[in-house]
XYZ file of C-alpha atoms in Angstrom:
767
model
C 0.104 -0.108 -0.091
C 2.895 2.239 0.757
C 4.389 1.901 -2.551
C 1.168 2.782 -4.635
C 1.140 6.374 -2.940
C 4.197 7.620 -4.451
C 3.249 7.675 -8.168
C -0.237 9.803 -7.120
C 2.052 12.311 -4.910
C 4.492 12.748 -8.028
C 1.551 13.454 -10.385
C -0.349 15.991 -8.000
C 3.245 17.815 -7.702
C 3.460 17.811 -11.414
C 0.081 19.901 -11.645
C -0.120 21.982 -8.550
C 2.307 24.705 -9.513
C 0.499 25.511 -12.968
C -2.711 25.481 -11.079
C -1.751 27.944 -8.439
C -0.374 30.055 -11.053
C -3.673 30.128 -12.936
C -5.671 30.659 -9.658
C -3.468 33.704 -8.504
C -3.781 35.330 -12.327
C -7.585 34.826 -11.934
C -7.901 36.549 -8.565
C -5.582 39.423 -9.824
C -7.986 39.969 -12.718
C -11.242 39.647 -10.808
C -10.114 41.817 -7.760
C -10.718 45.068 -9.498
C -14.083 43.719 -10.782
C -15.180 43.109 -7.519
C -14.014 46.634 -6.366
C -16.139 48.359 -9.002
C -19.148 46.237 -8.221
C -19.012 46.903 -4.475
C -18.630 50.621 -5.074
C -21.299 50.921 -7.437
C -23.762 49.031 -5.162
C -22.633 51.458 -2.194
C -23.694 54.348 -4.441
C -26.844 52.863 -6.015
C -29.942 54.447 -4.372
C -31.937 51.429 -4.430
C -31.561 48.946 -1.534
C -30.029 45.527 -1.528
C -32.031 42.178 -0.692
C -33.915 41.864 2.677
C -32.020 40.471 5.539
C -32.869 37.499 7.352
C -34.264 38.471 10.852
C -32.295 37.701 13.966
C -33.350 34.422 15.851
C -36.039 34.962 18.185
C -36.132 33.105 21.498
C -39.777 32.812 21.849
C -39.236 31.047 25.563
C -37.646 34.224 26.600
C -40.613 36.402 25.721
C -43.347 37.113 28.212
C -45.687 39.885 28.362
C -46.425 41.645 31.678
C -50.034 40.329 31.744
C -48.566 36.617 31.564
C -45.960 37.495 34.193
C -48.538 39.438 36.703
C -51.143 36.625 36.345
C -49.135 34.793 38.957
C -47.965 37.593 41.000
C -49.824 38.522 44.434
C -51.402 41.907 44.957
C -48.810 44.296 46.463
C -48.139 47.899 46.973
C -46.851 49.496 43.543
C -43.298 49.713 43.265
C -41.048 51.367 40.843
C -40.331 48.012 39.305
C -43.977 47.738 38.357
C -43.780 51.197 36.888
C -41.005 50.172 34.599
C -42.516 46.975 33.437
C -45.640 48.867 32.280
C -45.994 48.846 28.444
C -45.604 52.000 26.876
C -48.051 53.016 24.062
C -47.568 55.554 21.583
C -48.464 57.139 18.113
C -51.934 55.618 17.195
C -52.907 56.084 13.704
C -56.335 55.480 11.967
C -56.646 53.237 8.915
C -56.160 55.921 6.243
C -58.988 55.081 4.077
C -62.133 54.366 6.405
C -60.757 54.574 9.867
C -62.088 51.110 10.694
C -58.753 50.137 12.573
C -55.712 51.575 14.507
C -51.967 50.875 14.339
C -49.734 51.910 17.269
C -46.607 51.481 18.926
C -46.153 49.373 21.906
C -42.670 48.829 23.930
C -42.558 45.859 26.127
C -39.774 45.202 28.830
C -38.199 41.626 29.722
C -40.106 40.145 32.495
C -39.046 40.229 35.348
C -35.676 41.870 35.315
C -36.104 44.770 32.934
C -33.130 43.668 31.068
C -34.001 44.358 27.599
C -36.890 46.039 25.707
C -38.777 45.609 22.301
C -41.039 48.185 20.428
C -43.318 46.611 17.975
C -46.240 47.698 15.570
C -49.747 46.582 16.845
C -53.200 46.533 15.031
C -56.830 46.833 16.701
C -59.862 46.430 15.085
C -62.467 49.121 15.603
C -65.358 47.144 13.996
C -65.057 44.847 17.372
C -64.233 47.564 19.417
C -65.584 45.947 22.753
C -63.486 43.022 22.450
C -60.347 44.780 22.656
C -58.370 42.417 20.656
C -55.045 43.307 18.967
C -52.662 41.569 16.561
C -49.078 42.003 17.202
C -47.759 42.617 13.499
C -43.915 42.797 13.815
C -41.938 40.112 15.714
C -40.624 41.100 19.295
C -37.006 40.758 19.456
C -35.002 42.097 22.433
C -33.027 45.136 21.580
C -35.285 45.836 18.404
C -37.241 49.036 17.983
C -39.816 49.818 15.448
C -40.463 53.266 15.088
C -41.693 56.300 13.220
C -44.366 54.689 11.078
C -46.474 55.805 8.391
C -49.632 53.970 7.098
C -49.309 54.406 3.287
C -52.687 53.604 1.299
C -54.510 50.864 2.919
C -52.345 47.863 3.373
C -48.667 49.191 3.483
C -46.717 50.190 6.256
C -43.546 52.145 5.993
C -41.255 52.590 9.088
C -37.950 52.710 10.798
C -36.342 49.992 12.590
C -32.828 48.283 13.659
C -33.985 45.096 12.548
C -31.349 45.158 9.502
C -28.704 42.526 9.945
C -26.140 45.498 10.097
C -27.905 46.402 13.413
C -28.354 49.901 11.911
C -31.727 51.696 11.785
C -33.187 51.602 8.337
C -36.377 52.005 6.359
C -38.943 48.855 6.252
C -41.889 48.049 4.478
C -44.738 45.728 6.210
C -47.351 44.481 3.878
C -50.728 43.606 5.459
C -53.078 40.938 4.498
C -56.635 41.832 3.399
C -58.070 40.424 6.616
C -55.963 41.055 9.538
C -58.083 39.068 11.868
C -56.818 35.707 10.506
C -53.186 36.674 11.306
C -51.881 33.891 13.503
C -48.164 34.855 12.936
C -45.699 37.609 12.971
C -45.449 39.438 9.565
C -42.004 39.796 8.318
C -40.830 43.387 6.944
C -38.866 44.060 3.838
C -35.908 46.129 4.333
C -35.889 49.116 1.712
C -32.850 50.852 2.455
C -29.168 49.376 3.173
C -27.101 52.286 4.239
C -23.976 52.350 6.364
C -25.538 54.971 8.596
C -28.351 55.008 10.959
C -31.621 56.817 9.730
C -32.597 58.911 12.306
C -35.735 60.348 11.004
C -38.525 59.536 8.593
C -41.514 61.306 6.903
C -43.705 59.998 4.305
C -46.084 62.292 2.397
C -50.073 61.430 2.241
C -49.836 59.972 -1.192
C -46.673 57.873 -0.549
C -44.984 59.351 -3.516
C -42.100 61.021 -1.590
C -40.221 60.570 1.834
C -37.757 62.305 3.825
C -35.117 60.785 5.850
C -32.150 62.181 7.892
C -28.620 60.697 8.558
C -25.902 62.288 10.507
C -23.168 63.252 7.761
C -20.421 65.952 7.818
C -21.905 68.932 6.513
C -20.227 68.859 2.950
C -20.002 65.025 2.563
C -22.371 62.254 1.308
C -23.276 59.294 3.633
C -20.701 57.137 1.843
C -17.947 60.053 2.155
C -19.108 60.500 5.794
C -18.446 56.754 6.651
C -15.120 56.748 4.981
C -13.888 59.778 6.972
C -15.097 58.239 10.005
C -13.400 54.877 9.495
C -10.067 56.993 8.573
C -10.304 58.875 11.880
C -10.918 55.772 13.762
C -7.772 54.097 12.642
C -5.475 57.102 12.736
C -4.658 56.319 16.212
C -5.433 59.891 17.283
C -8.146 61.244 19.470
C -8.622 64.903 19.503
C -11.518 67.385 19.295
C -10.750 70.612 17.565
C -13.147 73.522 17.988
C -13.440 77.113 16.474
C -16.682 77.831 17.720
C -19.566 76.849 20.101
C -21.374 74.137 20.878
C -18.431 72.282 22.131
C -20.959 69.823 23.410
C -24.705 69.823 23.474
C -26.903 67.890 26.090
C -24.947 64.505 26.421
C -22.692 64.633 23.109
C -19.835 66.490 21.988
C -20.233 68.518 18.650
C -17.506 66.799 16.466
C -19.046 67.161 13.098
C -21.810 64.969 11.799
C -25.085 66.971 11.468
C -28.725 65.606 11.044
C -29.331 66.375 7.331
C -32.665 65.746 5.722
C -32.676 63.839 2.506
C -35.703 63.978 0.159
C -36.145 61.480 -2.583
C -39.129 60.352 -4.978
C -40.375 56.780 -4.289
C -42.534 53.975 -6.320
C -43.489 50.567 -6.143
C -41.845 47.914 -8.227
C -43.683 44.904 -9.820
C -43.942 43.192 -6.576
C -45.454 46.222 -4.799
C -42.222 47.053 -2.832
C -41.311 50.457 -2.561
C -37.925 51.747 -3.989
C -36.316 54.984 -4.638
C -37.264 56.511 -7.838
C -34.679 59.115 -7.605
C -31.360 59.819 -6.050
C -31.786 61.207 -2.490
C -30.861 65.000 -2.185
C -29.443 66.529 0.944
C -31.170 69.880 1.256
C -28.662 71.061 3.636
C -25.637 69.977 1.832
C -22.495 72.095 2.599
C -24.385 73.713 5.677
C -23.160 72.969 9.189
C -26.597 72.948 10.729
C -29.101 70.318 11.856
C -32.612 69.294 10.814
C -34.328 68.091 12.900
C -32.720 70.229 15.480
C -30.654 68.755 18.580
C -31.303 67.535 21.110
C -35.102 66.705 20.963
C -36.257 67.658 17.453
C -38.016 65.132 15.491
C -39.394 64.663 11.888
C -42.872 64.377 12.806
C -42.956 67.959 14.332
C -40.245 69.921 12.427
C -40.748 68.401 9.039
C -43.814 68.795 6.615
C -44.660 67.694 2.947
C -47.400 69.707 1.340
C -50.813 68.200 0.163
C -49.586 67.420 -3.257
C -45.940 66.292 -1.930
C -44.323 69.075 -3.977
C -43.134 71.334 -1.202
C -40.965 70.387 1.705
C -40.838 72.639 4.937
C -38.288 71.998 7.534
C -36.987 73.636 10.731
C -33.120 74.488 11.310
C -31.107 76.084 13.712
C -28.868 79.028 13.092
C -25.709 77.352 14.265
C -23.108 78.654 11.816
C -21.198 80.818 14.466
C -20.945 80.647 18.233
C -24.179 82.605 18.654
C -25.973 79.505 18.702
C -25.056 79.037 22.458
C -26.809 82.334 23.412
C -29.768 82.651 20.911
C -32.786 80.387 20.668
C -33.416 81.487 16.806
C -34.936 78.869 14.836
C -36.107 79.466 11.113
C -38.391 77.603 8.931
C -37.340 76.753 5.216
C -39.327 75.425 2.375
C -38.176 73.669 -0.805
C -39.944 73.634 -3.986
C -39.423 69.849 -5.008
C -41.009 70.176 -8.457
C -38.327 72.439 -9.276
C -35.540 71.401 -11.908
C -33.031 72.805 -9.336
C -33.987 72.670 -5.704
C -33.346 76.085 -3.843
C -34.110 76.611 -0.193
C -36.306 79.652 0.959
C -36.426 80.893 4.625
C -39.976 82.214 5.352
C -39.356 83.391 8.761
C -35.936 84.998 8.893
C -37.446 88.266 9.933
C -38.014 87.061 13.327
C -34.813 86.498 15.457
C -36.784 84.353 18.029
C -37.724 80.622 17.705
C -40.069 79.604 14.700
C -40.742 76.009 14.351
C -42.985 72.914 13.767
C -44.225 73.748 10.431
C -47.416 71.832 9.175
C -48.851 72.289 5.509
C -52.289 72.323 5.036
C -53.686 69.044 3.963
C -55.699 70.648 1.180
C -53.555 73.510 0.094
C -49.905 73.428 -1.264
C -48.823 76.923 -0.292
C -50.573 77.212 3.286
C -48.700 76.215 6.627
C -48.940 76.987 10.103
C -46.159 77.065 12.575
C -45.360 77.946 16.225
C -43.492 81.252 16.893
C -41.938 83.221 19.672
C -41.104 86.719 19.927
C -38.450 87.366 22.488
C -34.977 86.152 21.281
C -32.996 84.031 23.714
C -35.920 83.105 25.744
C -36.881 79.336 25.212
C -39.944 79.585 27.385
C -41.345 82.543 25.775
C -45.206 82.085 24.635
C -45.604 80.034 21.517
C -48.117 81.694 19.153
C -49.541 80.041 16.181
C -48.947 81.646 12.775
C -50.463 81.017 9.399
C -48.405 81.746 6.125
C -50.109 81.470 2.863
C -47.392 82.208 0.522
C -48.304 85.833 0.518
C -48.596 86.891 4.130
C -48.235 85.692 7.586
C -50.900 86.124 10.336
C -50.922 85.259 13.807
C -53.902 83.407 15.122
C -55.073 84.187 18.525
C -53.065 86.944 19.053
C -54.503 88.235 22.606
C -54.729 84.709 23.956
C -52.514 84.247 26.891
C -51.689 80.560 26.374
C -48.586 78.849 24.820
C -49.256 76.262 22.104
C -47.487 73.224 22.214
C -48.863 71.284 19.308
C -50.890 72.072 16.136
C -53.097 69.542 14.043
C -55.229 70.256 10.817
C -58.552 68.900 10.547
C -58.889 67.133 7.379
C -60.826 69.843 5.602
C -58.022 72.375 6.137
C -60.437 74.915 7.988
C -59.801 74.108 11.550
C -56.892 73.390 14.144
C -56.618 71.331 17.026
C -54.366 72.885 19.567
C -52.534 70.925 22.473
C -51.446 73.290 25.360
C -50.483 73.486 28.950
C -53.188 74.906 31.290
C -53.250 74.860 34.967
C -50.980 71.635 34.989
C -52.975 69.666 32.469
C -52.222 69.251 29.004
C -55.560 70.281 27.331
C -57.104 70.182 23.828
C -58.917 73.084 22.023
C -60.243 73.558 18.525
C -59.764 76.638 16.587
C -62.352 77.097 13.679
C -61.812 79.245 10.533
C -58.240 79.502 10.752
C -57.922 81.609 7.517
C -59.447 84.521 9.038
C -56.995 86.791 11.198
C -59.773 87.812 13.277
C -61.040 84.245 14.239
C -61.509 83.667 17.666
C -63.849 80.857 17.613
C -61.997 78.655 19.737
C -63.792 75.744 21.871
C -62.624 73.256 24.459
C -62.467 69.628 23.698
C -60.666 67.852 26.570
C -59.473 70.048 29.761
C -58.547 69.497 33.122
C -58.473 65.636 32.719
C -54.757 64.958 32.562
C -52.380 64.872 29.707
C -53.560 64.256 25.878
C -50.880 63.583 23.295
C -50.445 62.055 19.789
C -53.658 63.370 18.216
C -54.777 61.411 14.991
C -57.870 62.882 12.971
C -60.207 60.212 11.429
C -59.784 60.072 7.847
C -63.699 60.803 6.916
C -64.782 62.286 10.166
C -63.326 65.532 11.374
C -64.875 65.248 14.853
C -63.505 61.832 15.761
C -59.846 61.721 17.259
C -57.618 59.163 18.275
C -55.018 60.044 21.091
C -53.104 58.714 24.108
C -54.248 59.783 27.694
C -52.760 59.553 31.021
C -52.841 61.169 34.608
C -51.604 60.652 37.931
C -53.454 57.465 38.652
C -53.581 56.157 35.137
C -50.654 55.292 32.619
C -50.984 56.114 29.137
C -53.837 54.207 27.023
C -55.131 54.890 23.546
C -58.256 56.665 23.530
C -61.036 57.688 21.070
C -62.935 60.758 21.437
C -65.896 62.991 19.913
C -64.536 66.647 19.665
C -67.960 67.886 18.881
C -68.626 67.724 22.678
C -66.550 68.346 25.669
C -64.968 65.072 26.912
C -66.020 64.266 30.494
C -64.902 60.809 30.745
C -62.878 58.361 28.735
C -63.051 54.889 27.731
C -59.577 53.296 26.738
C -59.129 51.008 23.484
C -56.139 49.270 25.018
C -55.785 46.799 27.915
C -52.067 46.080 27.726
C -51.712 47.101 31.435
C -54.513 46.154 33.171
C -53.504 42.779 34.764
C -50.400 44.644 36.008
C -52.247 47.345 37.540
C -54.976 45.097 39.059
C -51.982 43.127 41.296
C -50.776 46.611 42.614
C -52.194 48.979 44.994
C -51.951 52.530 43.851
C -53.065 55.859 45.621
C -56.218 57.298 44.097
C -56.569 60.276 46.437
C -55.331 63.275 44.766
C -56.277 66.730 44.177
C -55.075 70.290 43.047
C -55.054 72.703 45.908
C -54.331 76.563 45.929
C -52.992 79.256 48.379
C -52.030 82.658 48.385
C -48.265 82.892 47.449
C -45.595 85.306 46.406
C -47.058 88.862 45.499
C -50.317 87.533 47.166
C -51.116 85.950 44.058
C -52.835 82.280 43.931
C -50.449 79.313 43.426
C -51.461 75.875 42.883
C -50.082 72.552 43.823
C -50.662 68.975 43.898
C -51.441 66.395 46.797
C -51.379 62.808 46.358
C -52.168 60.693 49.549
C -49.820 57.631 50.434
C -51.418 54.239 49.298
C -52.062 53.641 52.956
C -54.615 56.648 52.914
C -55.078 59.558 55.228
C -56.073 57.839 58.504
C -52.727 57.856 59.984
C -49.585 60.210 60.171
C -47.547 59.985 57.099
C -44.086 61.617 56.149
C -43.944 63.657 53.400
C -42.044 63.897 50.056
C -41.897 67.649 48.858
C -41.087 67.725 45.367
C -39.654 70.625 43.627
C -39.838 70.674 39.692
C -37.201 71.692 37.184
C -37.360 73.927 34.143
C -37.721 76.533 36.007
C -40.391 77.152 33.485
C -42.248 74.061 33.563
C -44.908 72.481 35.845
C -45.700 69.321 37.639
C -48.317 68.228 34.991
C -51.143 65.989 35.728
C -49.527 62.683 33.877
C -48.197 59.277 34.768
C -44.680 59.751 36.083
C -41.951 57.226 34.879
C -38.927 59.027 36.383
C -40.223 61.258 39.106
C -43.171 58.942 39.724
C -45.634 60.256 42.272
C -47.057 56.757 42.727
C -43.763 55.282 43.530
C -43.483 57.536 46.547
C -46.939 57.100 47.742
C -46.472 53.354 47.697
C -43.498 53.915 50.219
C -45.780 55.568 52.594
C -45.156 59.034 51.768
C -47.685 61.949 50.834
C -46.653 63.821 48.103
C -46.893 67.735 47.608
C -45.781 69.493 44.595
C -45.982 73.202 44.036
C -46.051 74.816 40.645
C -44.365 78.174 42.033
C -44.000 81.378 40.254
C -42.240 80.630 37.015
C -44.245 77.612 36.211
C -45.789 77.398 32.798
C -49.434 76.587 32.079
C -50.781 79.386 34.175
C -50.365 82.227 31.825
C -47.169 83.960 30.278
C -46.912 86.718 32.882
C -46.754 84.001 35.484
C -44.085 82.048 33.786
C -42.158 85.348 33.137
C -42.125 86.231 36.606
C -39.202 84.208 37.584
C -36.943 86.169 35.252
C -34.285 87.689 37.842
C -36.204 86.244 40.823
C -34.716 82.748 40.955
C -34.169 82.913 44.646
C -37.202 85.019 45.608
C -40.845 84.273 44.287
C -40.282 80.513 43.948
C -38.671 80.356 47.470
C -41.676 82.129 48.965
C -44.389 79.987 46.965
C -42.447 76.600 48.334
C -42.315 78.050 51.843
C -46.008 79.343 51.950
C -47.188 76.206 50.038
C -45.471 73.802 52.622
C -47.421 75.736 55.219
C -50.690 75.659 53.360
C -50.245 71.792 52.783
C -49.614 70.973 56.479
C -52.615 72.862 57.360
C -54.955 71.445 54.625
C -53.641 67.829 55.056
C -53.310 67.256 58.948
C -52.499 63.510 58.447
C -48.939 64.843 57.374
C -46.329 64.782 59.809
C -44.553 67.939 59.732
C -41.687 66.267 61.631
C -40.761 63.855 58.691
C -40.388 66.041 55.646
C -37.911 65.227 52.907
C -37.296 67.779 50.159
C -36.385 66.765 46.591
C -35.649 68.504 43.291
C -33.869 68.234 39.985
C -32.254 70.695 37.782
C -33.598 74.054 38.734
C -35.393 71.932 41.628
C -31.890 70.955 42.682
C -30.759 74.624 42.603
C -33.867 75.226 44.982
C -32.660 72.398 47.411
C -29.130 74.163 47.379
C -30.457 77.358 47.799
C -32.919 76.040 50.534
C -29.949 74.454 52.246
C -28.456 78.036 52.856
C -31.444 79.409 54.483
C -32.244 78.148 57.875
C -35.627 79.263 58.156
C -36.756 76.967 55.427
C -33.984 74.260 55.527
C -34.882 73.298 59.338
C -38.351 72.251 58.246
C -36.693 69.185 56.260
C -35.177 66.211 57.975
C -33.030 65.844 54.795
C -32.699 66.953 51.261
C -32.033 65.274 47.655
C -30.545 67.204 44.988
C -30.485 65.916 41.465
C -28.318 67.360 38.872
C -28.649 70.749 40.859
C -27.104 74.289 40.236
C -24.530 75.020 42.769
C -22.513 77.845 41.526
C -24.609 80.349 39.079
C -21.311 82.000 37.717
C -19.591 78.819 37.315
C -22.659 77.298 35.451
C -23.010 80.435 33.337
C -19.607 79.647 31.902
C -19.689 75.867 31.736
C -23.326 75.102 30.500
C -23.813 74.906 26.543
C -26.956 76.541 26.104
C -25.917 79.989 27.546
C -29.394 81.517 27.058
C -30.516 79.809 30.117
C -28.482 81.377 32.514
C -28.403 84.670 30.801
C -31.929 85.392 30.258
C -33.099 84.031 33.715
C -30.451 86.276 35.235
C -32.250 89.256 33.889
C -30.902 89.225 30.469
C -27.198 89.645 31.402
C -23.627 88.045 30.878
C -21.899 87.105 34.042
C -18.950 89.382 33.103
C -21.168 92.465 32.282
C -23.107 92.212 35.361
C -21.596 89.574 37.968
C -23.844 90.584 40.675
C -26.978 89.300 38.670
C -25.497 85.853 39.135
C -24.150 86.206 42.689
C -27.457 87.581 43.857
C -29.035 84.114 44.070
C -25.953 82.011 44.081
C -26.214 78.944 46.425
C -22.357 78.695 46.786
C -22.514 82.108 48.854
C -24.547 80.587 51.705
C -22.693 77.221 52.207
C -21.798 78.496 55.524
C -25.227 78.044 56.524
C -25.681 74.470 55.584
C -26.655 72.005 58.199
C -29.122 69.444 56.935
C -28.363 66.015 55.550
C -28.038 65.799 51.702
C -27.970 63.280 49.061
C -26.300 64.562 45.880
C -27.030 62.879 42.652
C -25.357 63.536 39.252
C -24.822 62.213 35.628
C -21.212 62.189 34.285
C -22.806 63.307 30.775
C -24.930 66.118 32.068
C -23.430 68.933 29.881
C -26.525 71.161 30.669
C -25.672 71.195 34.298
C -22.243 69.957 34.411
C -21.147 67.393 36.784
C -18.729 69.839 38.764
C -21.864 71.501 39.924
C -22.858 68.372 41.740
C -19.198 67.325 42.826
C -18.822 70.848 44.224
C -21.775 70.502 46.369
C -20.755 67.325 47.441
C -17.352 68.801 48.615
C -18.932 71.490 50.659
C -21.017 69.208 52.485
C -17.847 66.958 53.309
C -15.730 69.982 54.228
C -18.529 71.081 56.759
C -18.658 67.719 58.241
C -22.568 67.368 57.026
C -23.827 64.007 56.617
C -24.104 63.488 52.982
C -23.675 61.023 49.950
C -22.866 61.345 46.224
C -24.459 59.047 43.589
C -22.526 59.461 40.567
C -23.828 57.850 37.322
C -20.949 58.243 34.634
C -23.119 57.398 31.518
C -26.215 59.331 32.457
C -27.009 62.655 31.142
C -29.321 65.207 32.689
C -31.878 62.287 33.385
C -31.243 58.799 34.563
C -32.387 56.651 31.310
C -30.915 53.267 31.811
C -33.610 51.115 33.707
C -31.204 49.527 35.951
C -29.649 52.763 36.937
C -33.150 54.157 37.591
C -34.014 51.254 39.633
C -30.677 52.042 41.449
C -31.581 55.574 41.635
C -35.173 54.818 43.395
C -33.473 52.367 45.876
C -30.898 54.764 46.982
C -33.468 57.823 47.208
C -35.791 55.751 49.259
C -33.269 54.346 51.775
C -32.088 57.900 52.232
C -35.461 59.112 52.778
C -36.276 56.245 55.060
C -33.069 56.751 57.177
C -34.325 60.255 58.131
C -38.179 59.814 58.359
C -38.696 56.634 60.372
């Protein structure tokens, strides 16, 4: 056997070398071809094939209803709060309104180590059954978002379901009868870009869409990726700045911008959407963002006209450092039917903020938008303006309410307005909007909590789809008749019913009023502990941030009133001078008065609460505040007449040194406007007048300091400095530092730790 192997080995060696040369030559020839093919594929505006979805472990999936079916009844905890499904963006069937699609976010049971957001369908023809169909497959870490119901059986939406892990555009084809769906519908991937798609807007006709990617101002998507890869492999890490912002909210501004790309779309022979043109970057060469950072989105800041031939968008003027001390936003329009696209600014004469354009559903040159009048003041009143291509008129010019959201009726004759009013988010309807003298405004839903996500029925201008929540009910999807004032609600959704049935909540809550600073009426909220009001209870005295904000009547996820009530605390929350939703004069009153009017309101409000609710133990009170509320905690700490009323204090991301804050925060207009319109070098006294750092010698009460390492609004040195002051004065104190959190604690594990530590601190001083 051994001798028979030699001839075969000899023959193999004889042909091996020529074969090697042939294969090497072929490889050399084909390498350029492969490069050309790959390059052309990257430059092609049409997508590649749909990827296979990641494997889903069905045994690891459990709804909160399934989990809580076997959980005993107990007092509501923050863990329960975070396990609640979150519902958003309900939309009617675009033809007859016979059904609804909405987004549902679910969390991994029971450890919360993962979440998924999917599309759901609800049949309104059998509304009493409350049966839904989960359209897209739940996969931990996958998030479906920003969907558009195009025609009657097609959904376009964003998702990170791509095999690349990047967020791309997907298409979901719906069967004719969704009631017969027994398994998930796998979507088709429409785009395959090497960058995330952050925002999406589709016009009504499904003929155009706009999307955004973060690109360098003068580079394409592919060129941006190439530059980023080159920088990553350079071995160098240095940020270079020639202007502000250096950083914004929780990120360093190192180049890439949210740029909107507009493109025509059409269906292929199989009914799948594809790009019918090359996407055009309408901000190419401009170092600016649209939508604006950090919270702008396509749904509010972009709009297509009725025909889809015009596109409007909001952008910030940030070509110079002035962006850090001005609130100027402007609205631009683009004629998409023109051979060469040009951008026109329709609001540049106003140096304050103009934002949120919404084209009329029936007219191509008519749009409304929200507008402020005071430059550098982010909390100025937002009024509604109508632009018809010839002139701009202000609607409800004499009305002292700041508008949050505008939604057109389908006939283009009226607007639904969402606004803050006495710490509720209310809905009004303004009729005859094309008349500058129109005052025909009627309430739709008021003083019931918070209403959001309005969607108008396609054939009935009176019927609205919304989300609604309040202190005692998390968000549900509601359908209402807007022709009458809503007095009660019936939910279309029931995803959280079993969870809530297994937890004891506090249902005793009310608004109360008292005579505050300037002898003016001030309001606050009272929520009783879960145990009721028959026994003495400690108090959680909550101070809101902003400061031009309010404690709104909504379900809390971060600062949850119910979480405190479940721990046995009464809750008192004062909407002091400076709070919004009580008229613009009340909001403006805090300017130059950081340490006076709100401080007086809190002092008088605590007294009024203890008088009104005698079950509260005045000797077991803890004050807690975040942001401006944290500032007020530090201010109270330096004023014994108030600080001695509290057993302990909790300061989250609070302002400690107002002059230091004025030089280190990113959005300078906050500090400068609220100080009275001064810079810290022109008028240092304006920043020292109400500076907590000047009163540290009076600090005596135990304090828990909490700060995020990526908080660039109130930089972490503010919290560290306050903790240093406490330790140096030998005051019992603790610092909780979250190195990866921003101004808020967003990570669910960190949020659980936040509540655990806060409740331990409160219990230590109120037992």
